[in-house]
Amino acid sequence: MAQITAGRPSATEIKFAVTMPSKVTQFLIVTPIMSIEETLMNLCESWQIQDASAYALSDMETTFYITETNRSKLRNGSVLTLSESPKKAVQKMINRLNGDDQERREALQQLASKAMDITFVEHFIEQKGVELLLTFLESGKM
């Protein structure tokens, strides 16, 4: 198991905080060889969260998901949030898009803000979200 440590980071380590409602904030140091998935699994274990795959780390300021692809944007002092996984978030959004007019409108507003996060967009495309939007446009539901 990879080690999450507290203390002073070396030049190649990143020190950041992770928050989650009703949990004590964790202050972590992650080395370049530790994957984001490992960090997430260790964090979930320390908070006694059973299904780490239902969660992801996201930047508190931008709300973008943190992945191996964009981990280089993490800086010392970053504050992350343990949030629902992009897959789970997209599933919820698609359900809301299929809901009544008010739910659809709210989901579209949320989609507009999430559309800048490539990780979210990839999952949205994977789960046929774009096709759903096109169906709505063609049928006049938007």
mmCIF file of N, CA and C in Angstrom:
data_model
loop_
_atom_site.group_PDB
_atom_site.id
_atom_site.type_symbol
_atom_site.label_atom_id
_atom_site.label_comp_id
_atom_site.label_asym_id
_atom_site.label_seq_id
_atom_site.Cartn_x
_atom_site.Cartn_y
_atom_site.Cartn_z
ATOM 1 N N MET A 1 0.843 -1.174 0.000
ATOM 2 C CA MET A 1 0.000 0.000 0.000
ATOM 3 C C MET A 1 0.890 1.240 0.000
ATOM 4 N N ALA A 2 0.562 2.192 -0.842
ATOM 5 C CA ALA A 2 1.311 3.442 -0.886
ATOM 6 C C ALA A 2 1.067 4.212 0.402
ATOM 7 N N GLN A 3 2.034 4.985 0.775
ATOM 8 C CA GLN A 3 1.943 5.681 2.040
ATOM 9 C C GLN A 3 1.541 7.136 1.837
ATOM 10 N N ILE A 4 0.552 7.550 2.604
ATOM 11 C CA ILE A 4 0.177 8.958 2.677
ATOM 12 C C ILE A 4 0.749 9.444 3.991
ATOM 13 N N THR A 5 1.550 10.480 3.903
ATOM 14 C CA THR A 5 2.208 10.936 5.117
ATOM 15 C C THR A 5 1.881 12.387 5.392
ATOM 16 N N ALA A 6 1.995 12.744 6.631
ATOM 17 C CA ALA A 6 1.863 14.140 7.022
ATOM 18 C C ALA A 6 3.272 14.673 7.234
ATOM 19 N N GLY A 7 3.431 15.956 7.173
ATOM 20 C CA GLY A 7 4.741 16.527 7.429
ATOM 21 C C GLY A 7 5.206 17.422 6.318
ATOM 22 N N ARG A 8 6.496 17.572 6.213
ATOM 23 C CA ARG A 8 7.109 18.497 5.265
ATOM 24 C C ARG A 8 7.384 17.788 3.933
ATOM 25 N N PRO A 9 6.904 18.357 2.813
ATOM 26 C CA PRO A 9 7.134 17.705 1.521
ATOM 27 C C PRO A 9 8.547 17.948 0.999
ATOM 28 N N SER A 10 9.064 16.973 0.213
ATOM 29 C CA SER A 10 10.335 17.187 -0.475
ATOM 30 C C SER A 10 10.024 17.973 -1.751
ATOM 31 N N ALA A 11 11.040 18.246 -2.541
ATOM 32 C CA ALA A 11 10.856 19.036 -3.761
ATOM 33 C C ALA A 11 9.956 18.338 -4.784
ATOM 34 N N THR A 12 9.877 17.010 -4.734
ATOM 35 C CA THR A 12 9.069 16.278 -5.713
ATOM 36 C C THR A 12 7.703 15.869 -5.172
ATOM 37 N N GLU A 13 7.423 16.162 -3.927
ATOM 38 C CA GLU A 13 6.151 15.795 -3.318
ATOM 39 C C GLU A 13 5.190 16.981 -3.331
ATOM 40 N N ILE A 14 3.912 16.661 -3.319
ATOM 41 C CA ILE A 14 2.876 17.693 -3.273
ATOM 42 C C ILE A 14 2.107 17.528 -1.968
ATOM 43 N N LYS A 15 1.940 18.626 -1.258
ATOM 44 C CA LYS A 15 1.199 18.621 -0.005
ATOM 45 C C LYS A 15 -0.117 19.360 -0.238
ATOM 46 N N PHE A 16 -1.228 18.686 0.090
ATOM 47 C CA PHE A 16 -2.546 19.293 -0.129
ATOM 48 C C PHE A 16 -3.533 18.787 0.912
ATOM 49 N N ALA A 17 -4.703 19.389 0.925
ATOM 50 C CA ALA A 17 -5.756 18.996 1.859
ATOM 51 C C ALA A 17 -6.916 18.405 1.073
ATOM 52 N N VAL A 18 -7.618 17.473 1.716
ATOM 53 C CA VAL A 18 -8.827 16.908 1.123
ATOM 54 C C VAL A 18 -9.945 17.046 2.148
ATOM 55 N N THR A 19 -11.058 17.595 1.698
ATOM 56 C CA THR A 19 -12.210 17.788 2.573
ATOM 57 C C THR A 19 -13.378 16.935 2.097
ATOM 58 N N MET A 20 -14.282 16.683 3.018
ATOM 59 C CA MET A 20 -15.545 16.016 2.727
ATOM 60 C C MET A 20 -16.480 16.349 3.880
ATOM 61 N N PRO A 21 -17.731 16.688 3.557
ATOM 62 C CA PRO A 21 -18.667 17.001 4.637
ATOM 63 C C PRO A 21 -18.722 15.868 5.665
ATOM 64 N N SER A 22 -18.781 16.224 6.909
ATOM 65 C CA SER A 22 -18.859 15.334 8.074
ATOM 66 C C SER A 22 -17.600 14.500 8.297
ATOM 67 N N LYS A 23 -16.502 14.825 7.604
ATOM 68 C CA LYS A 23 -15.233 14.134 7.816
ATOM 69 C C LYS A 23 -14.175 15.156 8.220
ATOM 70 N N VAL A 24 -13.196 14.690 8.981
ATOM 71 C CA VAL A 24 -12.077 15.546 9.380
ATOM 72 C C VAL A 24 -11.176 15.735 8.162
ATOM 73 N N THR A 25 -10.828 16.978 7.873
ATOM 74 C CA THR A 25 -9.953 17.278 6.736
ATOM 75 C C THR A 25 -8.645 16.511 6.869
ATOM 76 N N GLN A 26 -8.216 15.935 5.752
ATOM 77 C CA GLN A 26 -6.954 15.196 5.709
ATOM 78 C C GLN A 26 -5.896 16.071 5.027
ATOM 79 N N PHE A 27 -4.735 16.157 5.620
ATOM 80 C CA PHE A 27 -3.605 16.857 5.022
ATOM 81 C C PHE A 27 -2.639 15.783 4.533
ATOM 82 N N LEU A 28 -2.370 15.778 3.232
ATOM 83 C CA LEU A 28 -1.633 14.682 2.621
ATOM 84 C C LEU A 28 -0.393 15.145 1.887
ATOM 85 N N ILE A 29 0.551 14.228 1.790
ATOM 86 C CA ILE A 29 1.709 14.412 0.928
ATOM 87 C C ILE A 29 1.711 13.241 -0.034
ATOM 88 N N VAL A 30 1.793 13.542 -1.321
ATOM 89 C CA VAL A 30 1.788 12.496 -2.338
ATOM 90 C C VAL A 30 3.051 12.622 -3.173
ATOM 91 N N THR A 31 3.680 11.482 -3.403
ATOM 92 C CA THR A 31 4.888 11.444 -4.220
ATOM 93 C C THR A 31 4.515 11.273 -5.685
ATOM 94 N N PRO A 32 5.428 11.590 -6.590
ATOM 95 C CA PRO A 32 5.141 11.435 -8.025
ATOM 96 C C PRO A 32 4.838 9.994 -8.439
ATOM 97 N N ILE A 33 5.332 9.024 -7.686
ATOM 98 C CA ILE A 33 5.078 7.631 -8.064
ATOM 99 C C ILE A 33 3.746 7.101 -7.531
ATOM 100 N N MET A 34 3.108 7.839 -6.635
ATOM 101 C CA MET A 34 1.818 7.413 -6.090
ATOM 102 C C MET A 34 0.710 7.855 -7.037
ATOM 103 N N SER A 35 -0.097 6.922 -7.477
ATOM 104 C CA SER A 35 -1.175 7.265 -8.406
ATOM 105 C C SER A 35 -2.317 7.980 -7.685
ATOM 106 N N ILE A 36 -3.105 8.702 -8.441
ATOM 107 C CA ILE A 36 -4.290 9.359 -7.896
ATOM 108 C C ILE A 36 -5.247 8.300 -7.362
ATOM 109 N N GLU A 37 -5.357 7.187 -8.069
ATOM 110 C CA GLU A 37 -6.236 6.090 -7.625
ATOM 111 C C GLU A 37 -5.792 5.542 -6.276
ATOM 112 N N GLU A 38 -4.486 5.354 -6.095
ATOM 113 C CA GLU A 38 -3.955 4.895 -4.809
ATOM 114 C C GLU A 38 -4.281 5.897 -3.704
ATOM 115 N N THR A 39 -4.065 7.154 -4.001
ATOM 116 C CA THR A 39 -4.348 8.209 -3.031
ATOM 117 C C THR A 39 -5.815 8.169 -2.637
ATOM 118 N N LEU A 40 -6.683 8.041 -3.621
ATOM 119 C CA LEU A 40 -8.121 7.993 -3.377
ATOM 120 C C LEU A 40 -8.496 6.765 -2.539
ATOM 121 N N MET A 41 -7.944 5.633 -2.882
ATOM 122 C CA MET A 41 -8.246 4.400 -2.130
ATOM 123 C C MET A 41 -7.778 4.507 -0.680
ATOM 124 N N ASN A 42 -6.585 5.042 -0.480
ATOM 125 C CA ASN A 42 -6.065 5.215 0.881
ATOM 126 C C ASN A 42 -6.901 6.204 1.678
ATOM 127 N N LEU A 43 -7.317 7.254 1.023
ATOM 128 C CA LEU A 43 -8.145 8.260 1.677
ATOM 129 C C LEU A 43 -9.479 7.661 2.092
ATOM 130 N N CYS A 44 -10.118 6.940 1.183
ATOM 131 C CA CYS A 44 -11.400 6.299 1.493
ATOM 132 C C CYS A 44 -11.240 5.299 2.639
ATOM 133 N N GLU A 45 -10.137 4.578 2.622
ATOM 134 C CA GLU A 45 -9.874 3.628 3.706
ATOM 135 C C GLU A 45 -9.742 4.360 5.040
ATOM 136 N N SER A 46 -9.022 5.465 5.051
ATOM 137 C CA SER A 46 -8.824 6.199 6.314
ATOM 138 C C SER A 46 -10.132 6.823 6.813
ATOM 139 N N TRP A 47 -11.041 7.142 5.889
ATOM 140 C CA TRP A 47 -12.344 7.691 6.278
ATOM 141 C C TRP A 47 -13.411 6.602 6.391
ATOM 142 N N GLN A 48 -12.998 5.352 6.239
ATOM 143 C CA GLN A 48 -13.884 4.195 6.329
ATOM 144 C C GLN A 48 -15.041 4.277 5.330
ATOM 145 N N ILE A 49 -14.705 4.645 4.110
ATOM 146 C CA ILE A 49 -15.661 4.684 3.011
ATOM 147 C C ILE A 49 -15.460 3.405 2.208
ATOM 148 N N GLN A 50 -16.518 2.641 2.043
ATOM 149 C CA GLN A 50 -16.430 1.309 1.448
ATOM 150 C C GLN A 50 -16.081 1.297 -0.033
ATOM 151 N N ASP A 51 -16.794 2.035 -0.860
ATOM 152 C CA ASP A 51 -16.657 1.930 -2.314
ATOM 153 C C ASP A 51 -15.908 3.130 -2.884
ATOM 154 N N ALA A 52 -14.590 3.024 -2.929
ATOM 155 C CA ALA A 52 -13.770 4.137 -3.423
ATOM 156 C C ALA A 52 -14.074 4.456 -4.881
ATOM 157 N N SER A 53 -14.552 3.478 -5.643
ATOM 158 C CA SER A 53 -14.830 3.724 -7.064
ATOM 159 C C SER A 53 -16.003 4.676 -7.279
ATOM 160 N N ALA A 54 -16.796 4.925 -6.248
ATOM 161 C CA ALA A 54 -17.927 5.853 -6.351
ATOM 162 C C ALA A 54 -17.498 7.296 -6.097
ATOM 163 N N TYR A 55 -16.197 7.503 -5.840
ATOM 164 C CA TYR A 55 -15.697 8.824 -5.485
ATOM 165 C C TYR A 55 -14.527 9.237 -6.372
ATOM 166 N N ALA A 56 -14.248 10.518 -6.341
ATOM 167 C CA ALA A 56 -13.103 11.078 -7.059
ATOM 168 C C ALA A 56 -12.628 12.300 -6.295
ATOM 169 N N LEU A 57 -11.417 12.712 -6.606
ATOM 170 C CA LEU A 57 -10.894 13.955 -6.039
ATOM 171 C C LEU A 57 -11.177 15.075 -7.022
ATOM 172 N N SER A 58 -11.657 16.192 -6.509
ATOM 173 C CA SER A 58 -11.886 17.346 -7.376
ATOM 174 C C SER A 58 -11.317 18.593 -6.718
ATOM 175 N N ASP A 59 -10.877 19.514 -7.550
ATOM 176 C CA ASP A 59 -10.308 20.768 -7.074
ATOM 177 C C ASP A 59 -11.433 21.625 -6.520
ATOM 178 N N MET A 60 -11.270 22.106 -5.311
ATOM 179 C CA MET A 60 -12.339 22.872 -4.658
ATOM 180 C C MET A 60 -12.641 24.177 -5.411
ATOM 181 N N GLU A 61 -11.638 24.807 -5.993
ATOM 182 C CA GLU A 61 -11.850 26.082 -6.691
ATOM 183 C C GLU A 61 -12.492 25.892 -8.059
ATOM 184 N N THR A 62 -11.947 24.980 -8.852
ATOM 185 C CA THR A 62 -12.428 24.823 -10.228
ATOM 186 C C THR A 62 -13.520 23.767 -10.357
ATOM 187 N N THR A 63 -13.641 22.889 -9.376
ATOM 188 C CA THR A 63 -14.505 21.698 -9.360
ATOM 189 C C THR A 63 -14.087 20.662 -10.399
ATOM 190 N N PHE A 64 -12.951 20.834 -11.071
ATOM 191 C CA PHE A 64 -12.465 19.851 -12.035
ATOM 192 C C PHE A 64 -11.994 18.607 -11.293
ATOM 193 N N TYR A 65 -12.229 17.459 -11.904
ATOM 194 C CA TYR A 65 -11.745 16.204 -11.346
ATOM 195 C C TYR A 65 -10.228 16.118 -11.517
ATOM 196 N N ILE A 66 -9.571 15.539 -10.520
ATOM 197 C CA ILE A 66 -8.128 15.343 -10.574
ATOM 198 C C ILE A 66 -7.876 13.924 -11.087
ATOM 199 N N THR A 67 -7.104 13.819 -12.152
ATOM 200 C CA THR A 67 -6.786 12.530 -12.766
ATOM 201 C C THR A 67 -5.276 12.446 -12.967
ATOM 202 N N GLU A 68 -4.817 11.310 -13.444
ATOM 203 C CA GLU A 68 -3.400 11.172 -13.760
ATOM 204 C C GLU A 68 -3.000 12.171 -14.847
ATOM 205 N N THR A 69 -3.912 12.453 -15.756
ATOM 206 C CA THR A 69 -3.632 13.355 -16.868
ATOM 207 C C THR A 69 -3.382 14.787 -16.410
ATOM 208 N N ASN A 70 -4.142 15.252 -15.422
ATOM 209 C CA ASN A 70 -3.998 16.653 -15.007
ATOM 210 C C ASN A 70 -3.394 16.821 -13.616
ATOM 211 N N ARG A 71 -2.861 15.760 -13.049
ATOM 212 C CA ARG A 71 -2.296 15.849 -11.699
ATOM 213 C C ARG A 71 -1.148 16.852 -11.606
ATOM 214 N N SER A 72 -0.519 17.159 -12.731
ATOM 215 C CA SER A 72 0.582 18.126 -12.724
ATOM 216 C C SER A 72 0.100 19.527 -12.352
ATOM 217 N N LYS A 73 -1.201 19.745 -12.419
ATOM 218 C CA LYS A 73 -1.756 21.048 -12.030
ATOM 219 C C LYS A 73 -1.926 21.184 -10.521
ATOM 220 N N LEU A 74 -1.783 20.071 -9.796
ATOM 221 C CA LEU A 74 -1.846 20.132 -8.337
ATOM 222 C C LEU A 74 -0.652 20.931 -7.818
ATOM 223 N N ARG A 75 -0.901 21.788 -6.886
ATOM 224 C CA ARG A 75 0.148 22.600 -6.292
ATOM 225 C C ARG A 75 0.140 22.415 -4.786
ATOM 226 N N ASN A 76 1.285 22.638 -4.171
ATOM 227 C CA ASN A 76 1.327 22.625 -2.712
ATOM 228 C C ASN A 76 0.288 23.598 -2.189
ATOM 229 N N GLY A 77 -0.478 23.147 -1.225
ATOM 230 C CA GLY A 77 -1.503 23.993 -0.625
ATOM 231 C C GLY A 77 -2.859 23.884 -1.301
ATOM 232 N N SER A 78 -2.975 23.057 -2.357
ATOM 233 C CA SER A 78 -4.274 22.872 -3.007
ATOM 234 C C SER A 78 -5.268 22.294 -2.007
ATOM 235 N N VAL A 79 -6.526 22.650 -2.190
ATOM 236 C CA VAL A 79 -7.596 22.062 -1.390
ATOM 237 C C VAL A 79 -8.494 21.291 -2.334
ATOM 238 N N LEU A 80 -8.588 19.995 -2.085
ATOM 239 C CA LEU A 80 -9.417 19.123 -2.904
ATOM 240 C C LEU A 80 -10.631 18.680 -2.104
ATOM 241 N N THR A 81 -11.606 18.185 -2.822
ATOM 242 C CA THR A 81 -12.814 17.652 -2.199
ATOM 243 C C THR A 81 -12.983 16.214 -2.637
ATOM 244 N N LEU A 82 -13.381 15.370 -1.722
ATOM 245 C CA LEU A 82 -13.772 14.021 -2.105
ATOM 246 C C LEU A 82 -15.215 14.131 -2.567
ATOM 247 N N SER A 83 -15.427 13.940 -3.858
ATOM 248 C CA SER A 83 -16.755 14.123 -4.448
ATOM 249 C C SER A 83 -17.195 12.851 -5.153
ATOM 250 N N GLU A 84 -18.424 12.854 -5.629
ATOM 251 C CA GLU A 84 -18.885 11.678 -6.360
ATOM 252 C C GLU A 84 -18.078 11.536 -7.641
ATOM 253 N N SER A 85 -17.926 10.322 -8.096
ATOM 254 C CA SER A 85 -17.137 10.056 -9.295
ATOM 255 C C SER A 85 -17.789 10.708 -10.513
ATOM 256 N N PRO A 86 -17.008 10.991 -11.553
ATOM 257 C CA PRO A 86 -17.605 11.579 -12.752
ATOM 258 C C PRO A 86 -18.657 10.660 -13.365
ATOM 259 N N LYS A 87 -18.442 9.371 -13.298
ATOM 260 C CA LYS A 87 -19.424 8.419 -13.836
ATOM 261 C C LYS A 87 -20.762 8.555 -13.106
ATOM 262 N N LYS A 88 -20.691 8.620 -11.789
ATOM 263 C CA LYS A 88 -21.897 8.762 -10.969
ATOM 264 C C LYS A 88 -22.564 10.121 -11.211
ATOM 265 N N ALA A 89 -21.761 11.171 -11.316
ATOM 266 C CA ALA A 89 -22.298 12.515 -11.557
ATOM 267 C C ALA A 89 -23.015 12.582 -12.906
ATOM 268 N N VAL A 90 -22.436 11.946 -13.916
ATOM 269 C CA VAL A 90 -23.059 11.937 -15.248
ATOM 270 C C VAL A 90 -24.356 11.143 -15.215
ATOM 271 N N GLN A 91 -24.371 10.012 -14.522
ATOM 272 C CA GLN A 91 -25.602 9.228 -14.423
ATOM 273 C C GLN A 91 -26.724 10.060 -13.812
ATOM 274 N N LYS A 92 -26.396 10.781 -12.740
ATOM 275 C CA LYS A 92 -27.395 11.644 -12.101
ATOM 276 C C LYS A 92 -27.867 12.736 -13.056
ATOM 277 N N MET A 93 -26.919 13.324 -13.787
ATOM 278 C CA MET A 93 -27.285 14.392 -14.717
ATOM 279 C C MET A 93 -28.200 13.864 -15.821
ATOM 280 N N ILE A 94 -27.888 12.717 -16.367
ATOM 281 C CA ILE A 94 -28.727 12.144 -17.426
ATOM 282 C C ILE A 94 -30.123 11.846 -16.893
ATOM 283 N N ASN A 95 -30.220 11.356 -15.666
ATOM 284 C CA ASN A 95 -31.537 11.136 -15.052
ATOM 285 C C ASN A 95 -32.307 12.448 -14.942
ATOM 286 N N ARG A 96 -31.622 13.505 -14.554
ATOM 287 C CA ARG A 96 -32.271 14.816 -14.433
ATOM 288 C C ARG A 96 -32.643 15.375 -15.802
ATOM 289 N N LEU A 97 -31.815 15.134 -16.805
ATOM 290 C CA LEU A 97 -32.149 15.571 -18.163
ATOM 291 C C LEU A 97 -33.404 14.865 -18.671
ATOM 292 N N ASN A 98 -33.625 13.659 -18.215
ATOM 293 C CA ASN A 98 -34.821 12.903 -18.591
ATOM 294 C C ASN A 98 -36.019 13.223 -17.709
ATOM 295 N N GLY A 99 -35.827 14.112 -16.748
ATOM 296 C CA GLY A 99 -36.900 14.474 -15.820
ATOM 297 C C GLY A 99 -37.837 15.522 -16.409
ATOM 298 N N ASP A 100 -38.547 16.194 -15.514
ATOM 299 C CA ASP A 100 -39.488 17.240 -15.959
ATOM 300 C C ASP A 100 -38.729 18.473 -16.437
ATOM 301 N N ASP A 101 -39.473 19.453 -16.956
ATOM 302 C CA ASP A 101 -38.859 20.646 -17.537
ATOM 303 C C ASP A 101 -37.937 21.378 -16.561
ATOM 304 N N GLN A 102 -38.362 21.491 -15.306
ATOM 305 C CA GLN A 102 -37.551 22.192 -14.297
ATOM 306 C C GLN A 102 -36.240 21.439 -14.042
ATOM 307 N N GLU A 103 -36.319 20.117 -13.878
ATOM 308 C CA GLU A 103 -35.107 19.314 -13.673
ATOM 309 C C GLU A 103 -34.180 19.419 -14.871
ATOM 310 N N ARG A 104 -34.747 19.366 -16.061
ATOM 311 C CA ARG A 104 -33.948 19.449 -17.287
ATOM 312 C C ARG A 104 -33.233 20.796 -17.365
ATOM 313 N N ARG A 105 -33.941 21.862 -17.053
ATOM 314 C CA ARG A 105 -33.355 23.206 -17.096
ATOM 315 C C ARG A 105 -32.181 23.315 -16.104
ATOM 316 N N GLU A 106 -32.396 22.805 -14.886
ATOM 317 C CA GLU A 106 -31.328 22.839 -13.874
ATOM 318 C C GLU A 106 -30.135 21.983 -14.302
ATOM 319 N N ALA A 107 -30.420 20.828 -14.889
ATOM 320 C CA ALA A 107 -29.340 19.944 -15.352
ATOM 321 C C ALA A 107 -28.556 20.613 -16.476
ATOM 322 N N LEU A 108 -29.233 21.320 -17.359
ATOM 323 C CA LEU A 108 -28.545 22.018 -18.452
ATOM 324 C C LEU A 108 -27.648 23.135 -17.917
ATOM 325 N N GLN A 109 -28.108 23.832 -16.888
ATOM 326 C CA GLN A 109 -27.273 24.865 -16.271
ATOM 327 C C GLN A 109 -26.030 24.241 -15.639
ATOM 328 N N GLN A 110 -26.225 23.109 -14.963
ATOM 329 C CA GLN A 110 -25.083 22.420 -14.361
ATOM 330 C C GLN A 110 -24.141 21.899 -15.446
ATOM 331 N N LEU A 111 -24.708 21.383 -16.530
ATOM 332 C CA LEU A 111 -23.899 20.887 -17.636
ATOM 333 C C LEU A 111 -23.034 21.998 -18.225
ATOM 334 N N ALA A 112 -23.584 23.192 -18.313
ATOM 335 C CA ALA A 112 -22.828 24.324 -18.848
ATOM 336 C C ALA A 112 -21.575 24.587 -18.013
ATOM 337 N N SER A 113 -21.672 24.435 -16.704
ATOM 338 C CA SER A 113 -20.496 24.682 -15.860
ATOM 339 C C SER A 113 -19.550 23.483 -15.851
ATOM 340 N N LYS A 114 -20.069 22.275 -15.989
ATOM 341 C CA LYS A 114 -19.237 21.075 -15.982
ATOM 342 C C LYS A 114 -18.563 20.821 -17.329
ATOM 343 N N ALA A 115 -19.039 21.454 -18.384
ATOM 344 C CA ALA A 115 -18.536 21.191 -19.737
ATOM 345 C C ALA A 115 -17.076 21.586 -19.932
ATOM 346 N N MET A 116 -16.503 22.337 -19.020
ATOM 347 C CA MET A 116 -15.099 22.725 -19.119
ATOM 348 C C MET A 116 -14.157 21.638 -18.590
ATOM 349 N N ASP A 117 -14.707 20.666 -17.868
ATOM 350 C CA ASP A 117 -13.904 19.596 -17.274
ATOM 351 C C ASP A 117 -13.864 18.415 -18.241
ATOM 352 N N ILE A 118 -12.726 18.166 -18.832
ATOM 353 C CA ILE A 118 -12.580 17.128 -19.848
ATOM 354 C C ILE A 118 -12.932 15.744 -19.294
ATOM 355 N N THR A 119 -12.643 15.489 -18.031
ATOM 356 C CA THR A 119 -12.968 14.195 -17.431
ATOM 357 C C THR A 119 -14.480 13.994 -17.399
ATOM 358 N N PHE A 120 -15.200 15.026 -16.983
ATOM 359 C CA PHE A 120 -16.664 14.949 -16.962
ATOM 360 C C PHE A 120 -17.201 14.760 -18.378
ATOM 361 N N VAL A 121 -16.685 15.529 -19.309
ATOM 362 C CA VAL A 121 -17.151 15.455 -20.704
ATOM 363 C C VAL A 121 -16.920 14.065 -21.289
ATOM 364 N N GLU A 122 -15.771 13.484 -21.021
ATOM 365 C CA GLU A 122 -15.494 12.133 -21.530
ATOM 366 C C GLU A 122 -16.535 11.136 -21.035
ATOM 367 N N HIS A 123 -16.894 11.229 -19.760
ATOM 368 C CA HIS A 123 -17.911 10.331 -19.203
ATOM 369 C C HIS A 123 -19.296 10.652 -19.770
ATOM 370 N N PHE A 124 -19.577 11.911 -19.991
ATOM 371 C CA PHE A 124 -20.859 12.323 -20.563
ATOM 372 C C PHE A 124 -21.018 11.739 -21.967
ATOM 373 N N ILE A 125 -19.961 11.786 -22.748
ATOM 374 C CA ILE A 125 -19.984 11.229 -24.104
ATOM 375 C C ILE A 125 -20.125 9.703 -24.041
ATOM 376 N N GLU A 126 -19.337 9.069 -23.161
ATOM 377 C CA GLU A 126 -19.378 7.612 -22.984
ATOM 378 C C GLU A 126 -20.779 7.109 -22.661
ATOM 379 N N GLN A 127 -21.491 7.870 -21.837
ATOM 380 C CA GLN A 127 -22.814 7.453 -21.382
ATOM 381 C C GLN A 127 -23.925 7.992 -22.286
ATOM 382 N N LYS A 128 -23.566 8.378 -23.483
ATOM 383 C CA LYS A 128 -24.532 8.790 -24.516
ATOM 384 C C LYS A 128 -25.280 10.079 -24.171
ATOM 385 N N GLY A 129 -24.644 10.939 -23.408
ATOM 386 C CA GLY A 129 -25.267 12.214 -23.045
ATOM 387 C C GLY A 129 -25.447 13.147 -24.226
ATOM 388 N N VAL A 130 -24.476 13.155 -25.136
ATOM 389 C CA VAL A 130 -24.579 14.035 -26.313
ATOM 390 C C VAL A 130 -25.739 13.571 -27.192
ATOM 391 N N GLU A 131 -25.865 12.270 -27.341
ATOM 392 C CA GLU A 131 -26.979 11.737 -28.137
ATOM 393 C C GLU A 131 -28.317 12.120 -27.522
ATOM 394 N N LEU A 132 -28.401 12.093 -26.202
ATOM 395 C CA LEU A 132 -29.621 12.499 -25.509
ATOM 396 C C LEU A 132 -29.935 13.969 -25.782
ATOM 397 N N LEU A 133 -28.918 14.820 -25.709
ATOM 398 C CA LEU A 133 -29.128 16.247 -25.999
ATOM 399 C C LEU A 133 -29.607 16.451 -27.435
ATOM 400 N N LEU A 134 -29.024 15.730 -28.370
ATOM 401 C CA LEU A 134 -29.438 15.843 -29.769
ATOM 402 C C LEU A 134 -30.890 15.396 -29.948
ATOM 403 N N THR A 135 -31.275 14.346 -29.254
ATOM 404 C CA THR A 135 -32.664 13.877 -29.304
ATOM 405 C C THR A 135 -33.607 14.964 -28.789
ATOM 406 N N PHE A 136 -33.222 15.618 -27.702
ATOM 407 C CA PHE A 136 -34.047 16.706 -27.166
ATOM 408 C C PHE A 136 -34.158 17.849 -28.162
ATOM 409 N N LEU A 137 -33.045 18.199 -28.771
ATOM 410 C CA LEU A 137 -33.057 19.290 -29.757
ATOM 411 C C LEU A 137 -33.961 18.950 -30.936
ATOM 412 N N GLU A 138 -33.831 17.734 -31.434
ATOM 413 C CA GLU A 138 -34.639 17.314 -32.585
ATOM 414 C C GLU A 138 -36.121 17.244 -32.269
ATOM 415 N N SER A 139 -36.453 16.902 -31.024
ATOM 416 C CA SER A 139 -37.853 16.759 -30.646
ATOM 417 C C SER A 139 -38.465 18.061 -30.133
ATOM 418 N N GLY A 140 -37.638 19.102 -29.986
ATOM 419 C CA GLY A 140 -38.144 20.386 -29.497
ATOM 420 C C GLY A 140 -38.320 20.454 -27.995
ATOM 421 N N LYS A 141 -37.713 19.533 -27.248
ATOM 422 C CA LYS A 141 -37.837 19.530 -25.783
ATOM 423 C C LYS A 141 -36.890 20.520 -25.098
ATOM 424 N N MET A 142 -36.066 21.212 -25.885
ATOM 425 C CA MET A 142 -35.121 22.154 -25.280
ATOM 426 C C MET A 142 -35.454 23.556 -25.700
#
